[in-house]
Amino acid sequence: MLDSTGWSLQALTSGPWIYAAVTTSILLDVLLPVLPSGILVVTAATAASAASAAAPGTPTGAYTPSLLPLLLCAATASVLGDLVAYRLARRGGTRPGRPLTRSRRLAAAQERLGETLARGGGLLVVLARFAPAGRSVVALGAGATGRRLQDFLPWSALAAVVWATYSVGLGWLSGRWLGATWLGACVPVLALFLAGGVAAYVIRRPATSPAPAS
């Protein structure tokens, strides 16, 4: 049974508005990476999973989000946000990226990621979706440098699906194991941050120089 902490967590994510909040947050955080869209997705998924796993007859509140619509909202919003950032950067250079430059930390991440992405392949777009400010760098950089949309969009879509599946999956597992508690929300959030740290580390590693021919 959900304890009082669990009820508080469910209260934060109850109501159909949660889909609009998730969609809006993900759409905007490509230009404002400080928005906690990943945390919102994980928390909502945790509450949804815990509610679906509750014993029959256990009250779960007036409304709880469903996992599949939540995943679809997260993935779709991610692709649309990337597309908007790409179009803005394509038309106006680096102007859409100005919010990044207001933070030294984000600006430094943008520079390091940008240098690495310039020599990377499509799978690097997927990795960058997890890294701090990586999504912004990829979408804005692809538009500003004039990369073709047909080359960028499929990888953006794959990155969105992988990121959304991972985030919702974390919430689902945590909700099943730990329930709708603050611990149940914090554990998947930490796992999300861990994935971001690993992605940033892999992206920032110096490229291995090919061995000289004998």
CSV table of N, CA and C in Angstrom, one decimal, residues 59-129:
chain,number,residue,atom,x,y,z
A,59,PRO,N,-6.9,2.4,-3.4
A,59,PRO,CA,-7.1,3.7,-4.0
A,59,PRO,C,-5.8,4.3,-4.5
A,60,THR,N,-5.9,4.8,-5.8
A,60,THR,CA,-4.7,5.4,-6.4
A,60,THR,C,-4.9,6.9,-6.8
A,61,GLY,N,-6.0,7.5,-6.3
A,61,GLY,CA,-6.2,8.8,-6.7
A,61,GLY,C,-7.2,8.9,-7.9
A,62,ALA,N,-7.5,10.1,-8.3
A,62,ALA,CA,-8.5,10.3,-9.4
A,62,ALA,C,-7.9,9.9,-10.8
A,63,TYR,N,-6.6,10.1,-11.0
A,63,TYR,CA,-6.0,9.8,-12.3
A,63,TYR,C,-4.5,9.5,-12.1
A,64,THR,N,-4.1,8.6,-12.9
A,64,THR,CA,-2.6,8.3,-12.9
A,64,THR,C,-2.2,8.2,-14.4
A,65,PRO,N,-1.1,8.6,-14.8
A,65,PRO,CA,-0.6,8.6,-16.2
A,65,PRO,C,-0.4,7.1,-16.6
A,66,SER,N,-0.5,6.9,-17.9
A,66,SER,CA,-0.2,5.6,-18.5
A,66,SER,C,1.1,5.6,-19.1
A,67,LEU,N,1.8,4.5,-19.1
A,67,LEU,CA,3.2,4.4,-19.5
A,67,LEU,C,3.4,4.6,-21.0
A,68,LEU,N,2.5,3.9,-21.8
A,68,LEU,CA,2.7,4.0,-23.3
A,68,LEU,C,2.4,5.5,-23.8
A,69,PRO,N,1.3,6.1,-23.4
A,69,PRO,CA,1.2,7.5,-23.8
A,69,PRO,C,2.3,8.4,-23.3
A,70,LEU,N,2.8,8.1,-22.1
A,70,LEU,CA,3.9,8.9,-21.6
A,70,LEU,C,5.2,8.8,-22.5
A,71,LEU,N,5.4,7.5,-22.9
A,71,LEU,CA,6.6,7.2,-23.7
A,71,LEU,C,6.4,7.9,-25.1
A,72,LEU,N,5.2,7.8,-25.7
A,72,LEU,CA,5.0,8.5,-27.0
A,72,LEU,C,5.1,10.0,-26.9
A,73,CYS,N,4.6,10.6,-25.8
A,73,CYS,CA,4.7,12.0,-25.7
A,73,CYS,C,6.2,12.4,-25.6
A,74,ALA,N,7.0,11.7,-24.8
A,74,ALA,CA,8.4,12.0,-24.6
A,74,ALA,C,9.2,11.9,-25.9
A,75,ALA,N,9.0,10.8,-26.6
A,75,ALA,CA,9.7,10.6,-27.8
A,75,ALA,C,9.3,11.6,-28.9
A,76,THR,N,8.0,11.8,-29.1
A,76,THR,CA,7.5,12.8,-30.1
A,76,THR,C,8.0,14.2,-29.8
A,77,ALA,N,7.9,14.6,-28.5
A,77,ALA,CA,8.3,16.0,-28.1
A,77,ALA,C,9.8,16.2,-28.4
A,78,SER,N,10.6,15.1,-28.1
A,78,SER,CA,12.0,15.2,-28.3
A,78,SER,C,12.4,15.4,-29.8
A,79,VAL,N,11.7,14.7,-30.7
A,79,VAL,CA,12.0,14.9,-32.1
A,79,VAL,C,11.5,16.2,-32.6
A,80,LEU,N,10.4,16.7,-32.1
A,80,LEU,CA,9.8,18.0,-32.6
A,80,LEU,C,10.7,19.1,-32.0
A,81,GLY,N,11.2,19.0,-30.8
A,81,GLY,CA,12.1,20.0,-30.3
A,81,GLY,C,13.4,20.1,-31.0
A,82,ASP,N,13.9,18.9,-31.4
A,82,ASP,CA,15.2,18.9,-32.2
A,82,ASP,C,14.9,19.6,-33.5
A,83,LEU,N,13.8,19.3,-34.1
A,83,LEU,CA,13.5,19.8,-35.4
A,83,LEU,C,13.3,21.4,-35.4
A,84,VAL,N,12.7,21.9,-34.3
A,84,VAL,CA,12.5,23.3,-34.2
A,84,VAL,C,13.9,24.0,-34.0
A,85,ALA,N,14.7,23.4,-33.1
A,85,ALA,CA,16.0,24.0,-32.9
A,85,ALA,C,16.9,23.9,-34.1
A,86,TYR,N,16.8,22.8,-34.9
A,86,TYR,CA,17.5,22.7,-36.2
A,86,TYR,C,17.1,23.8,-37.1
A,87,ARG,N,15.8,24.0,-37.3
A,87,ARG,CA,15.3,25.0,-38.2
A,87,ARG,C,15.7,26.4,-37.7
A,88,LEU,N,15.6,26.7,-36.5
A,88,LEU,CA,15.9,28.0,-35.9
A,88,LEU,C,17.4,28.3,-36.2
A,89,ALA,N,18.3,27.3,-35.9
A,89,ALA,CA,19.7,27.5,-36.1
A,89,ALA,C,20.0,27.6,-37.6
A,90,ARG,N,19.3,26.9,-38.4
A,90,ARG,CA,19.5,27.0,-39.9
A,90,ARG,C,19.2,28.3,-40.4
A,91,ARG,N,18.2,29.0,-39.9
A,91,ARG,CA,17.8,30.3,-40.4
A,91,ARG,C,18.5,31.4,-39.7
A,92,GLY,N,18.9,31.3,-38.4
A,92,GLY,CA,19.5,32.4,-37.7
A,92,GLY,C,20.8,32.1,-37.1
A,93,GLY,N,21.6,31.2,-37.6
A,93,GLY,CA,22.9,30.9,-37.1
A,93,GLY,C,22.9,30.4,-35.7
A,94,THR,N,23.6,31.0,-34.8
A,94,THR,CA,23.7,30.5,-33.4
A,94,THR,C,22.8,31.3,-32.4
A,95,ARG,N,22.0,32.2,-32.9
A,95,ARG,CA,21.1,32.9,-32.0
A,95,ARG,C,20.3,32.1,-31.1
A,96,PRO,N,19.7,30.9,-31.6
A,96,PRO,CA,18.9,30.1,-30.6
A,96,PRO,C,19.7,29.5,-29.5
A,97,GLY,N,21.1,29.5,-29.7
A,97,GLY,CA,21.9,28.9,-28.6
A,97,GLY,C,22.4,29.8,-27.6
A,98,ARG,N,21.9,31.1,-27.6
A,98,ARG,CA,22.4,32.1,-26.7
A,98,ARG,C,22.1,31.7,-25.2
A,99,PRO,N,20.9,31.1,-24.9
A,99,PRO,CA,20.8,30.6,-23.5
A,99,PRO,C,21.9,29.7,-23.0
A,100,LEU,N,22.5,28.9,-23.9
A,100,LEU,CA,23.6,28.1,-23.4
A,100,LEU,C,24.8,28.9,-23.0
A,101,THR,N,25.1,30.0,-23.7
A,101,THR,CA,26.3,30.7,-23.4
A,101,THR,C,26.2,31.5,-22.2
A,102,ARG,N,25.0,31.7,-21.6
A,102,ARG,CA,24.9,32.4,-20.3
A,102,ARG,C,25.4,31.6,-19.2
A,103,SER,N,25.6,30.3,-19.3
A,103,SER,CA,26.2,29.5,-18.3
A,103,SER,C,27.5,29.0,-18.7
A,104,ARG,N,28.6,29.3,-17.9
A,104,ARG,CA,29.9,28.9,-18.3
A,104,ARG,C,30.0,27.4,-18.4
A,105,ARG,N,29.3,26.7,-17.5
A,105,ARG,CA,29.4,25.2,-17.5
A,105,ARG,C,28.8,24.7,-18.8
A,106,LEU,N,27.6,25.2,-19.1
A,106,LEU,CA,26.9,24.7,-20.3
A,106,LEU,C,27.7,25.2,-21.6
A,107,ALA,N,28.3,26.3,-21.6
A,107,ALA,CA,29.0,26.8,-22.7
A,107,ALA,C,30.3,25.9,-22.9
A,108,ALA,N,30.9,25.5,-21.8
A,108,ALA,CA,32.1,24.6,-21.9
A,108,ALA,C,31.7,23.3,-22.4
A,109,ALA,N,30.5,22.8,-22.0
A,109,ALA,CA,30.0,21.5,-22.5
A,109,ALA,C,29.7,21.6,-23.9
A,110,GLN,N,29.1,22.7,-24.4
A,110,GLN,CA,28.8,22.9,-25.8
A,110,GLN,C,30.1,22.8,-26.6
A,111,GLU,N,31.1,23.5,-26.2
A,111,GLU,CA,32.4,23.5,-26.9
A,111,GLU,C,33.0,22.1,-27.0
A,112,ARG,N,33.1,21.4,-25.9
A,112,ARG,CA,33.7,20.1,-25.9
A,112,ARG,C,32.9,19.1,-26.8
A,113,LEU,N,31.6,19.1,-26.6
A,113,LEU,CA,30.8,18.2,-27.3
A,113,LEU,C,30.8,18.5,-28.8
A,114,GLY,N,30.8,19.9,-29.1
A,114,GLY,CA,30.7,20.3,-30.5
A,114,GLY,C,32.0,19.8,-31.2
A,115,GLU,N,33.1,19.9,-30.6
A,115,GLU,CA,34.3,19.5,-31.3
A,115,GLU,C,34.3,18.0,-31.5
A,116,THR,N,33.8,17.2,-30.6
A,116,THR,CA,33.8,15.8,-30.7
A,116,THR,C,32.7,15.3,-31.8
A,117,LEU,N,31.5,16.0,-31.7
A,117,LEU,CA,30.5,15.6,-32.6
A,117,LEU,C,30.9,15.9,-34.1
A,118,ALA,N,31.7,16.9,-34.2
A,118,ALA,CA,32.2,17.3,-35.6
A,118,ALA,C,32.9,16.1,-36.3
A,119,ARG,N,33.5,15.2,-35.5
A,119,ARG,CA,34.2,14.1,-36.1
A,119,ARG,C,33.6,12.8,-35.8
A,120,GLY,N,32.4,12.8,-35.3
A,120,GLY,CA,31.7,11.6,-34.9
A,120,GLY,C,30.7,11.1,-35.9
A,121,GLY,N,30.1,10.0,-35.7
A,121,GLY,CA,29.1,9.4,-36.6
A,121,GLY,C,27.7,9.6,-36.0
A,122,GLY,N,26.7,8.9,-36.6
A,122,GLY,CA,25.3,9.1,-36.2
A,122,GLY,C,25.0,8.6,-34.8
A,123,LEU,N,25.7,7.5,-34.4
A,123,LEU,CA,25.5,7.0,-33.1
A,123,LEU,C,25.8,8.0,-32.0
A,124,LEU,N,26.7,8.9,-32.3
A,124,LEU,CA,27.1,9.9,-31.4
A,124,LEU,C,25.9,10.8,-31.0
A,125,VAL,N,25.0,11.0,-32.0
A,125,VAL,CA,23.8,11.7,-31.7
A,125,VAL,C,22.9,11.1,-30.6
A,126,VAL,N,22.9,9.8,-30.6
A,126,VAL,CA,22.1,9.0,-29.6
A,126,VAL,C,22.8,9.2,-28.3
A,127,LEU,N,24.1,9.1,-28.2
A,127,LEU,CA,24.8,9.3,-27.0
A,127,LEU,C,24.7,10.7,-26.4
A,128,ALA,N,24.7,11.7,-27.3
A,128,ALA,CA,24.6,13.0,-26.9
A,128,ALA,C,23.2,13.4,-26.3
A,129,ARG,N,22.2,12.6,-26.7
A,129,ARG,CA,20.9,12.8,-26.1
A,129,ARG,C,20.9,12.6,-24.6
